Short mmCIF file of C-alpha atoms and ligand atoms in Angstrom, two decimals:
data_model
loop_
_atom_site.label_atom_id
_atom_site.label_comp_id
_atom_site.label_asym_id
_atom_site.label_seq_id
_atom_site.Cartn_x
_atom_site.Cartn_y
_atom_site.Cartn_z
CA MET A 1 0.00 0.00 0.00
CA LYS A 2 2.77 2.29 1.04
CA SER A 3 4.66 1.73 -2.22
CA VAL A 4 1.50 2.27 -4.35
CA LEU A 5 0.94 5.55 -2.54
CA ALA A 6 4.57 6.49 -2.99
CA SER A 7 4.51 5.81 -6.72
CA ALA A 8 1.19 7.66 -7.15
CA LEU A 9 2.74 10.61 -5.35
CA ALA A 10 5.89 10.39 -7.45
CA LEU A 11 3.77 10.36 -10.63
CA ALA A 12 1.74 13.35 -9.45
CA LEU A 13 4.92 15.27 -8.72
CA ALA A 14 6.62 14.23 -11.94
CA THR A 15 3.80 14.91 -14.39
CA PRO A 16 3.64 18.72 -14.32
CA ALA A 17 7.41 19.02 -14.58
CA ALA A 18 7.54 16.57 -17.49
CA ALA A 19 4.81 18.52 -19.27
CA GLN A 20 6.95 21.67 -19.05
CA ASP A 21 10.03 19.94 -20.42
CA ALA A 22 10.51 21.66 -23.75
CA VAL A 23 12.27 19.69 -26.47
CA THR A 24 15.08 21.26 -28.48
CA VAL A 25 16.62 19.58 -31.48
CA ILE A 26 20.15 20.60 -32.47
CA HIS A 27 21.25 19.81 -36.03
CA ALA A 28 25.05 19.61 -35.94
CA GLY A 29 27.21 19.75 -39.07
CA THR A 30 30.06 18.26 -37.05
CA LEU A 31 29.41 16.80 -33.60
CA ILE A 32 32.11 16.16 -31.03
CA ALA A 33 29.88 14.02 -28.83
CA ASP A 34 32.64 12.08 -27.07
CA PRO A 35 35.87 14.13 -27.07
CA ALA A 36 37.88 10.90 -26.76
CA ARG A 37 36.60 9.74 -30.17
CA ALA A 38 36.45 10.99 -33.74
CA PRO A 39 33.71 13.57 -34.43
CA LEU A 40 30.49 12.64 -36.23
CA ARG A 41 29.40 14.34 -39.48
CA GLY A 42 25.76 15.35 -39.69
CA ALA A 43 24.11 14.44 -36.39
CA THR A 44 21.19 15.47 -34.19
CA VAL A 45 21.15 16.09 -30.46
CA VAL A 46 17.73 15.91 -28.82
CA VAL A 47 17.46 17.89 -25.57
CA ARG A 48 14.48 17.47 -23.26
CA GLY A 49 14.30 20.02 -20.44
CA LYS A 50 17.74 20.21 -18.85
CA THR A 51 18.95 16.88 -20.17
CA ILE A 52 20.33 15.32 -23.34
CA GLU A 53 17.81 12.70 -24.45
CA SER A 54 19.52 11.21 -27.49
CA VAL A 55 22.21 11.58 -30.12
CA GLN A 56 21.21 10.41 -33.59
CA SER A 57 22.96 10.30 -36.94
CA GLY A 58 21.57 12.50 -39.69
CA PHE A 59 19.29 15.50 -39.25
CA VAL A 60 16.25 14.23 -37.39
CA ASP A 61 13.14 16.26 -36.52
CA VAL A 62 10.89 15.83 -33.48
CA PRO A 63 7.30 17.11 -33.84
CA GLY A 64 6.75 20.30 -31.85
CA ALA A 65 10.42 20.71 -30.97
CA ARG A 66 12.43 23.91 -31.30
CA VAL A 67 15.12 23.43 -33.94
CA VAL A 68 18.57 25.00 -33.61
CA ASP A 69 20.26 24.91 -36.99
CA LEU A 70 23.99 24.38 -36.50
CA ARG A 71 24.50 22.45 -39.75
CA SER A 72 27.42 24.66 -40.70
CA ALA A 73 29.02 24.55 -37.25
CA THR A 74 30.99 22.25 -34.95
CA VAL A 75 28.90 21.30 -31.92
CA MET A 76 30.64 20.10 -28.78
CA PRO A 77 30.25 19.72 -25.01
CA GLY A 78 30.38 22.90 -22.91
CA LEU A 79 33.94 23.75 -21.89
CA ILE A 80 35.21 23.32 -18.32
CA ASP A 81 37.84 25.49 -16.66
CA SER A 82 39.32 23.69 -13.64
CA HIS A 83 40.91 26.81 -12.15
CA VAL A 84 39.35 30.25 -12.01
CA HIS A 85 38.64 32.94 -9.41
CA LEU A 86 35.35 34.62 -10.30
CA ASN A 87 36.23 37.85 -8.58
CA GLY A 88 38.39 40.88 -9.08
CA ASN A 89 38.88 42.94 -12.16
CA PRO A 90 42.06 41.86 -13.89
CA ASP A 91 41.14 43.84 -16.99
CA ASP A 92 43.15 46.52 -15.28
CA ARG A 93 45.15 45.49 -12.24
CA LEU A 94 46.39 49.01 -11.53
CA GLN A 95 42.84 50.33 -11.55
CA ALA A 96 41.74 47.47 -9.30
CA ARG A 97 44.46 48.36 -6.81
CA LEU A 98 43.36 51.99 -6.75
CA GLN A 99 39.73 50.96 -6.21
CA ALA A 100 40.49 48.41 -3.48
CA SER A 101 39.96 50.78 -0.56
CA SER A 102 36.52 51.90 -1.81
CA ARG A 103 35.03 48.59 -2.92
CA ASP A 104 32.96 46.51 -0.52
CA HIS A 105 31.61 42.96 -0.36
CA GLU A 106 28.54 43.87 -2.40
CA ASP A 107 30.68 45.40 -5.16
CA TYR A 108 32.75 42.26 -5.38
CA ALA A 109 29.63 40.08 -5.42
CA PHE A 110 28.20 41.89 -8.44
CA THR A 111 31.58 41.81 -10.15
CA ALA A 112 31.67 38.05 -9.60
CA LEU A 113 28.23 37.68 -11.22
CA ILE A 114 29.37 39.71 -14.24
CA GLN A 115 32.55 37.63 -14.53
CA ALA A 116 30.51 34.41 -14.24
CA ARG A 117 28.35 35.54 -17.17
CA ARG A 118 31.32 36.50 -19.32
CA THR A 119 32.67 33.03 -18.61
CA LEU A 120 29.41 31.31 -19.58
CA LEU A 121 29.07 33.35 -22.78
CA ALA A 122 32.64 32.36 -23.68
CA GLY A 123 31.44 28.74 -23.77
CA PHE A 124 32.55 27.64 -20.30
CA THR A 125 29.49 25.97 -18.80
CA THR A 126 31.36 24.68 -15.73
CA VAL A 127 34.18 26.19 -13.68
CA ARG A 128 36.02 25.29 -10.52
CA ASP A 129 36.67 28.36 -8.35
CA LEU A 130 39.84 27.72 -6.36
CA GLY A 131 39.93 30.63 -3.94
CA ASN A 132 37.44 33.33 -3.22
CA ASP A 133 35.41 34.96 -0.47
CA PRO A 134 33.51 31.88 0.80
CA ARG A 135 30.16 33.65 1.37
CA LEU A 136 30.31 35.29 -2.03
CA ILE A 137 31.22 32.25 -4.08
CA PHE A 138 28.95 29.76 -2.31
CA SER A 139 26.02 32.16 -2.63
CA LEU A 140 26.71 32.69 -6.35
CA ARG A 141 27.12 28.94 -6.87
CA ASP A 142 23.85 28.14 -5.13
CA SER A 143 21.85 30.81 -6.99
CA ILE A 144 23.17 29.61 -10.34
CA ASN A 145 22.59 25.97 -9.49
CA ALA A 146 19.01 26.82 -8.46
CA GLY A 147 18.48 28.35 -11.92
CA GLU A 148 17.85 31.80 -10.42
CA LEU A 149 20.87 33.38 -12.12
CA ALA A 150 22.48 32.57 -15.44
CA GLY A 151 26.08 31.42 -15.06
CA PRO A 152 28.31 28.39 -15.28
CA THR A 153 28.01 25.48 -12.88
CA ILE A 154 30.49 26.32 -10.11
CA VAL A 155 32.51 23.87 -8.05
CA ALA A 156 33.98 26.02 -5.28
CA ALA A 157 36.75 25.78 -2.71
CA GLY A 158 35.98 28.86 -0.63
CA ARG A 159 39.26 30.23 0.65
CA GLY A 160 42.46 28.40 -0.22
CA ILE A 161 44.25 27.12 2.87
CA ALA A 162 47.62 28.73 3.58
CA ILE A 163 50.37 28.77 6.14
CA SER A 164 50.85 32.10 7.92
CA GLY A 165 52.73 34.35 5.51
CA GLY A 166 51.99 32.02 2.61
CA HIS A 167 50.01 32.29 -0.60
CA HIS A 168 46.29 32.82 0.22
CA ASP A 169 47.10 34.45 3.59
CA GLN A 170 44.82 37.49 3.28
CA ARG A 171 47.00 39.48 5.68
CA THR A 172 50.23 39.52 3.68
CA GLY A 173 51.57 42.84 2.48
CA ARG A 174 48.70 44.89 3.91
CA ASN A 175 48.77 47.76 6.36
CA ARG A 176 47.90 47.29 10.04
CA ASP A 177 44.22 48.23 9.72
CA LEU A 178 43.56 46.01 6.70
CA THR A 179 45.41 43.15 8.40
CA ALA A 180 43.17 43.53 11.44
CA MET A 181 40.10 43.54 9.18
CA ALA A 182 41.28 40.42 7.36
CA TYR A 183 41.59 38.70 10.75
CA LYS A 184 38.10 39.77 11.76
CA GLN A 185 36.13 39.19 8.58
CA ASP A 186 37.36 35.86 7.45
CA ILE A 187 37.01 32.41 8.76
CA ASN A 188 40.65 31.68 9.45
CA ASN A 189 42.03 30.01 6.34
CA THR A 190 45.62 30.00 7.57
CA CYS A 191 47.03 27.09 9.53
CA ASP A 192 50.32 26.29 11.21
CA GLY A 193 50.92 22.69 12.23
CA ALA A 194 49.00 19.57 11.25
CA ASP A 195 46.24 19.93 13.87
CA ASP A 196 45.56 23.50 12.86
CA CYS A 197 45.43 22.47 9.18
CA ARG A 198 42.75 19.89 10.03
CA ARG A 199 40.75 22.73 11.59
CA ALA A 200 41.19 24.92 8.52
CA VAL A 201 39.82 22.19 6.21
CA ARG A 202 36.86 21.58 8.49
CA GLU A 203 36.02 25.29 8.55
CA GLN A 204 35.93 25.55 4.75
CA VAL A 205 33.76 22.42 4.56
CA ALA A 206 31.45 23.88 7.22
CA LEU A 207 31.01 27.02 5.11
CA GLY A 208 30.13 24.96 2.02
CA ALA A 209 33.33 24.01 0.18
CA ASP A 210 32.95 21.39 -2.57
CA VAL A 211 36.69 20.94 -2.90
CA ILE A 212 39.70 21.84 -0.76
CA LYS A 213 42.47 24.05 -2.10
CA PHE A 214 45.77 24.65 -0.35
CA ALA A 215 49.04 26.34 -1.24
CA ALA A 216 52.09 24.09 -1.00
CA SER A 217 54.46 26.79 -2.23
CA GLY A 218 54.74 30.55 -2.56
CA GLY A 219 52.54 32.29 -5.13
CA VAL A 220 53.22 35.01 -7.68
CA LEU A 221 50.55 37.52 -6.65
CA SER A 222 50.84 37.29 -2.86
CA ASN A 223 52.80 40.32 -1.76
CA VAL A 224 55.58 38.48 0.08
CA ALA A 225 59.19 38.43 -1.10
CA ALA A 226 59.64 34.75 -0.24
CA GLY A 227 60.00 33.07 -3.62
CA LEU A 228 58.02 30.22 -5.13
CA ALA A 229 59.56 27.31 -3.22
CA GLN A 230 57.79 24.92 -0.86
CA GLN A 231 56.41 26.68 2.22
CA MET A 232 54.01 24.17 3.77
CA MET A 233 55.36 21.17 5.70
CA PRO A 234 54.64 17.60 4.51
CA ASP A 235 52.73 16.76 7.71
CA GLU A 236 50.50 19.82 7.20
CA MET A 237 49.72 18.78 3.61
CA LYS A 238 49.05 15.22 4.69
CA ALA A 239 46.68 16.45 7.42
CA ILE A 240 44.79 18.55 4.86
CA VAL A 241 44.42 15.65 2.41
CA ASP A 242 43.41 13.13 5.11
CA THR A 243 40.84 15.51 6.61
CA ALA A 244 39.38 16.39 3.21
CA ARG A 245 39.00 12.67 2.41
CA MET A 246 36.91 12.16 5.56
CA PHE A 247 34.46 14.72 4.17
CA ASN A 248 34.62 13.08 0.73
CA ARG A 249 36.26 16.20 -0.72
CA ARG A 250 38.94 16.29 -3.40
CA VAL A 251 42.09 18.33 -2.94
CA ALA A 252 43.80 20.77 -5.29
CA SER A 253 47.24 22.08 -4.46
CA HIS A 254 48.74 25.31 -5.71
CA ALA A 255 52.45 24.57 -6.28
CA HIS A 256 55.16 26.35 -8.27
CA GLY A 257 58.56 25.29 -6.86
CA VAL A 258 59.64 21.72 -7.61
CA ASP A 259 59.91 20.74 -3.94
CA GLY A 260 56.36 22.05 -3.40
CA VAL A 261 55.05 20.16 -6.45
CA ASN A 262 56.66 16.92 -5.34
CA ALA A 263 55.60 17.26 -1.69
CA ALA A 264 51.98 17.91 -2.74
CA LEU A 265 52.04 14.83 -4.98
CA ARG A 266 53.47 12.74 -2.12
CA ALA A 267 50.69 14.02 0.16
CA GLY A 268 48.16 12.51 -2.28
CA VAL A 269 46.48 15.54 -3.87
CA ASP A 270 44.05 15.09 -6.77
CA SER A 271 45.54 17.92 -8.79
CA VAL A 272 48.60 20.12 -8.90
CA GLU A 273 47.74 23.68 -9.97
CA HIS A 274 50.43 25.53 -11.98
CA GLY A 275 53.15 22.88 -11.48
CA THR A 276 55.66 25.40 -12.80
CA PHE A 277 58.96 23.77 -11.86
CA THR A 278 59.42 20.00 -12.28
CA ASN A 279 62.13 17.33 -12.31
CA ASP A 280 62.30 13.57 -13.02
CA GLU A 281 60.81 12.84 -9.60
CA SER A 282 57.75 15.03 -10.35
CA PHE A 283 56.85 12.98 -13.41
CA ARG A 284 57.45 9.70 -11.56
CA LEU A 285 55.07 10.94 -8.84
CA TYR A 286 52.41 12.12 -11.34
CA ARG A 287 52.42 8.64 -12.87
CA GLN A 288 52.52 6.80 -9.54
CA THR A 289 49.70 8.78 -7.92
CA GLY A 290 47.52 9.40 -11.00
CA ALA A 291 47.19 13.05 -9.98
CA TRP A 292 46.07 15.62 -12.54
CA TYR A 293 48.18 18.54 -13.67
CA VAL A 294 46.32 21.83 -14.25
CA PRO A 295 48.83 23.96 -16.18
CA THR A 296 47.30 27.51 -16.09
CA LEU A 297 49.72 28.76 -18.78
CA LEU A 298 47.77 32.01 -19.20
CA ALA A 299 48.56 33.12 -15.63
CA PRO A 300 52.34 33.54 -15.72
CA ALA A 301 52.10 35.23 -19.12
CA ALA A 302 49.48 37.69 -17.81
CA ALA A 303 51.36 38.33 -14.56
CA LEU A 304 54.58 39.04 -16.44
CA ALA A 305 52.80 41.52 -18.73
CA ASP A 306 51.30 43.24 -15.67
CA GLY A 307 54.73 43.46 -14.06
CA GLN A 308 56.27 44.97 -17.17
CA ARG A 309 53.74 47.80 -17.16
CA GLY A 310 54.24 48.53 -13.48
CA ALA A 311 51.09 46.92 -12.11
CA LEU A 312 52.87 44.57 -9.67
CA THR A 313 54.83 45.20 -6.49
CA PRO A 314 58.59 44.38 -6.61
CA ALA A 315 57.95 41.15 -4.62
CA GLN A 316 55.27 40.05 -7.11
CA PHE A 317 57.22 41.02 -10.23
CA GLU A 318 60.29 39.03 -9.21
CA LYS A 319 58.17 35.87 -8.81
CA ALA A 320 56.27 36.54 -12.08
CA ARG A 321 59.59 36.62 -13.94
CA ALA A 322 60.70 33.33 -12.35
CA ALA A 323 57.42 31.54 -13.19
CA ALA A 324 56.99 32.80 -16.74
CA GLY A 325 60.16 31.20 -18.04
CA ASN A 326 59.37 27.74 -16.72
CA ALA A 327 55.63 27.07 -16.94
CA GLU A 328 55.65 26.21 -20.66
CA LYS A 329 58.80 24.07 -20.32
CA SER A 330 57.18 21.89 -17.65
CA PHE A 331 54.01 21.68 -19.75
CA ALA A 332 55.87 20.54 -22.87
CA ARG A 333 57.63 17.82 -20.89
CA ALA A 334 54.37 16.72 -19.24
CA ILE A 335 52.93 16.06 -22.73
CA ARG A 336 55.91 13.87 -23.59
CA GLU A 337 55.68 12.07 -20.22
CA GLY A 338 51.97 11.30 -20.64
CA VAL A 339 50.83 13.15 -17.50
CA LYS A 340 47.04 13.51 -17.06
CA ILE A 341 46.24 17.13 -17.90
CA ALA A 342 43.02 18.98 -17.04
CA PHE A 343 42.38 22.38 -18.60
CA GLY A 344 42.69 25.32 -16.20
CA THR A 345 43.64 28.96 -16.58
CA ASP A 346 43.71 30.72 -13.18
CA THR A 347 41.52 33.34 -14.86
CA SER A 348 41.44 36.47 -12.65
CA VAL A 349 45.17 36.74 -13.23
CA SER A 350 44.14 37.06 -16.92
CA PRO A 351 40.80 38.65 -17.94
CA HIS A 352 37.52 36.79 -17.47
CA GLY A 353 35.82 35.49 -20.60
CA ARG A 354 39.13 34.92 -22.37
CA ASN A 355 39.74 31.52 -20.77
CA ALA A 356 39.93 29.82 -24.19
CA GLU A 357 43.16 31.64 -25.01
CA GLU A 358 44.81 28.90 -22.94
CA PHE A 359 44.18 26.42 -25.79
CA ALA A 360 46.59 28.16 -28.17
CA LEU A 361 49.34 28.07 -25.52
CA MET A 362 48.74 24.35 -24.98
CA VAL A 363 48.85 23.56 -28.69
CA ARG A 364 51.88 25.78 -29.29
CA ASN A 365 53.72 23.77 -26.62
CA GLY A 366 53.07 20.36 -28.13
CA MET A 367 49.51 19.28 -27.29
CA GLN A 368 47.32 18.00 -30.12
CA PRO A 369 44.11 20.07 -30.58
CA ALA A 370 41.98 16.96 -29.94
CA ALA A 371 43.82 16.35 -26.67
CA ALA A 372 43.43 20.00 -25.66
CA ILE A 373 39.66 19.78 -26.28
CA LYS A 374 39.51 16.55 -24.29
CA SER A 375 41.39 18.21 -21.40
CA ALA A 376 38.68 20.93 -21.22
CA THR A 377 35.72 18.56 -21.45
CA ILE A 378 35.72 14.95 -20.33
CA ASP A 379 39.09 15.13 -18.53
CA ALA A 380 38.23 18.26 -16.54
CA ALA A 381 34.80 16.75 -15.80
CA THR A 382 36.54 13.69 -14.37
CA LEU A 383 38.85 15.80 -12.20
CA LEU A 384 35.83 17.71 -10.87
CA GLY A 385 33.88 14.49 -10.20
CA LEU A 386 31.21 15.55 -12.74
CA GLU A 387 31.86 12.91 -15.41
CA SER A 388 28.34 11.50 -15.09
CA ARG A 389 26.82 14.94 -15.83
CA ALA A 390 29.26 16.90 -17.99
CA GLY A 391 32.17 16.61 -20.41
CA SER A 392 30.47 14.82 -23.29
CA ILE A 393 27.20 14.85 -25.24
CA ALA A 394 25.47 11.65 -24.24
CA PRO A 395 21.95 10.61 -23.19
CA GLY A 396 21.25 11.43 -19.55
CA LYS A 397 23.92 14.11 -19.23
CA ASP A 398 23.22 17.79 -18.59
CA ALA A 399 22.49 19.65 -21.83
CA ASP A 400 25.65 21.79 -21.68
CA ILE A 401 26.41 22.31 -25.36
CA ILE A 402 28.36 24.90 -27.37
CA ALA A 403 29.20 25.46 -31.02
CA VAL A 404 31.79 27.27 -33.11
CA ASP A 405 31.43 28.11 -36.80
CA GLY A 406 34.86 26.77 -37.79
CA ASP A 407 36.93 23.64 -37.28
CA PRO A 408 38.68 23.72 -33.87
CA PHE A 409 40.86 20.74 -34.87
CA ALA A 410 42.35 22.80 -37.73
CA ASN A 411 42.42 26.06 -35.75
CA ILE A 412 42.17 25.75 -31.98
CA ARG A 413 41.62 29.53 -31.71
CA GLU A 414 38.07 28.95 -33.03
CA LEU A 415 37.27 28.21 -29.38
CA GLU A 416 38.03 31.86 -28.55
CA SER A 417 34.84 32.93 -30.32
CA VAL A 418 32.01 30.59 -29.36
CA ASP A 419 28.79 31.19 -31.32
CA PHE A 420 26.27 29.08 -29.41
CA VAL A 421 25.95 28.36 -25.69
CA MET A 422 23.35 26.14 -24.06
CA LYS A 423 23.52 25.28 -20.37
CA HIS A 424 21.11 22.82 -18.76
CA GLY A 425 18.92 23.12 -21.86
CA ARG A 426 18.71 26.93 -21.79
CA VAL A 427 20.15 28.85 -24.71
CA HIS A 428 22.33 31.76 -23.55
CA LYS A 429 23.98 32.64 -26.85
CA LEU A 430 22.79 32.10 -30.40
CA ALA A 431 24.53 33.12 -33.64
CA GLY A 432 27.16 34.87 -31.55
CA LYS A 433 24.58 37.08 -29.79
CA ARG A 434 24.04 36.93 -26.05
CA GLN A 435 20.56 36.15 -24.83
CA LEU A 436 21.02 35.27 -21.18
CA THR A 437 18.07 33.28 -19.92
CA GLU A 438 17.21 32.97 -16.25
CA VAL A 439 14.23 31.60 -14.36
CA ASP A 440 11.25 30.67 -16.52
ZN1 ZN B 501 44.53 30.46 -8.66
#
């Protein structure tokens, strides 16, 4: 009786929603359905509501369905950026610095929404935010996921965990009053000693973190003249990883210096972010642990350019110079060594909405275009734990679909001008024109 009642209730609840599920049919000239395989020529994707219903060969029509004609385009899964910070205004770092004392939480929140939309309209339907104001980013994530605001799906870390004086320590290089404010306003994301690092992980999880980020080494844009070498102790990293595992959270480690990269890999992280300096041992550890490498080649290039036009402090500029010369060398070797690579840009160091410029840097340094596309779709989805929902165009997956009017295999820069964007079945860009769609 109970089960009959339950199924009657389920039917009653399901029927109105199903009735609203509009059907969209996409006719694709070229379809990259599974980025690990060869593309299909002349295919149809049927989308019902938020979900991909079927992929069929040829141009098939469904009675009553909306038809999106992309017969002269390449249709592919929505792109995924594994490393962004949806805040700040890197379009002009000098200007941002001047404005810092007058901007408040609300200003940053609206900026984050604008940056999220630029990202979505650039074809990135999913991003992982690896360091931000926790309240801001979790609120934005939840509003987008609820369909209240248009934006990419966000997997968020909250604040990155840092040692005192390390990268992500909000107090570094600030005056006394701002340091005091940073202490007061933030949940404490710094930790010193293994026990304290367990606490720091738990606090980010308590606030709503999907993933844990920590800094194993110095960072370019933290205002501390302490280089890019390892700064966190192995027992602190191990405590972070072990604690995150208990909450079923994955761990991403920022690491530039080779000792930091290798220590993070030994601690068992899921991904190394930047991975700027490497040696034989790094590649042995990548293979042994199966960890992902998220190269973020755009970031050192953008930081160096900022330094050259006087937008960085001396401490930052010195580190930018050190990183810029080595990031692409480590990337080129990682291709030859067969390391697992997930697409990530560290956008916020470079301008939002231009994430796809990373592809050209990857291809220029030895990656095949097909592999670069795979890194930003199914591979990034796997790193983010979203492989059942995103990363390919297959029945049952979220309808996150984009298109470009050229051939990205012949010219990877086609991905820098995406002409069509659908996320969860909603069209946000058509024929290159934005048409952001929010709640029905
Ligand atoms: Zn970052």
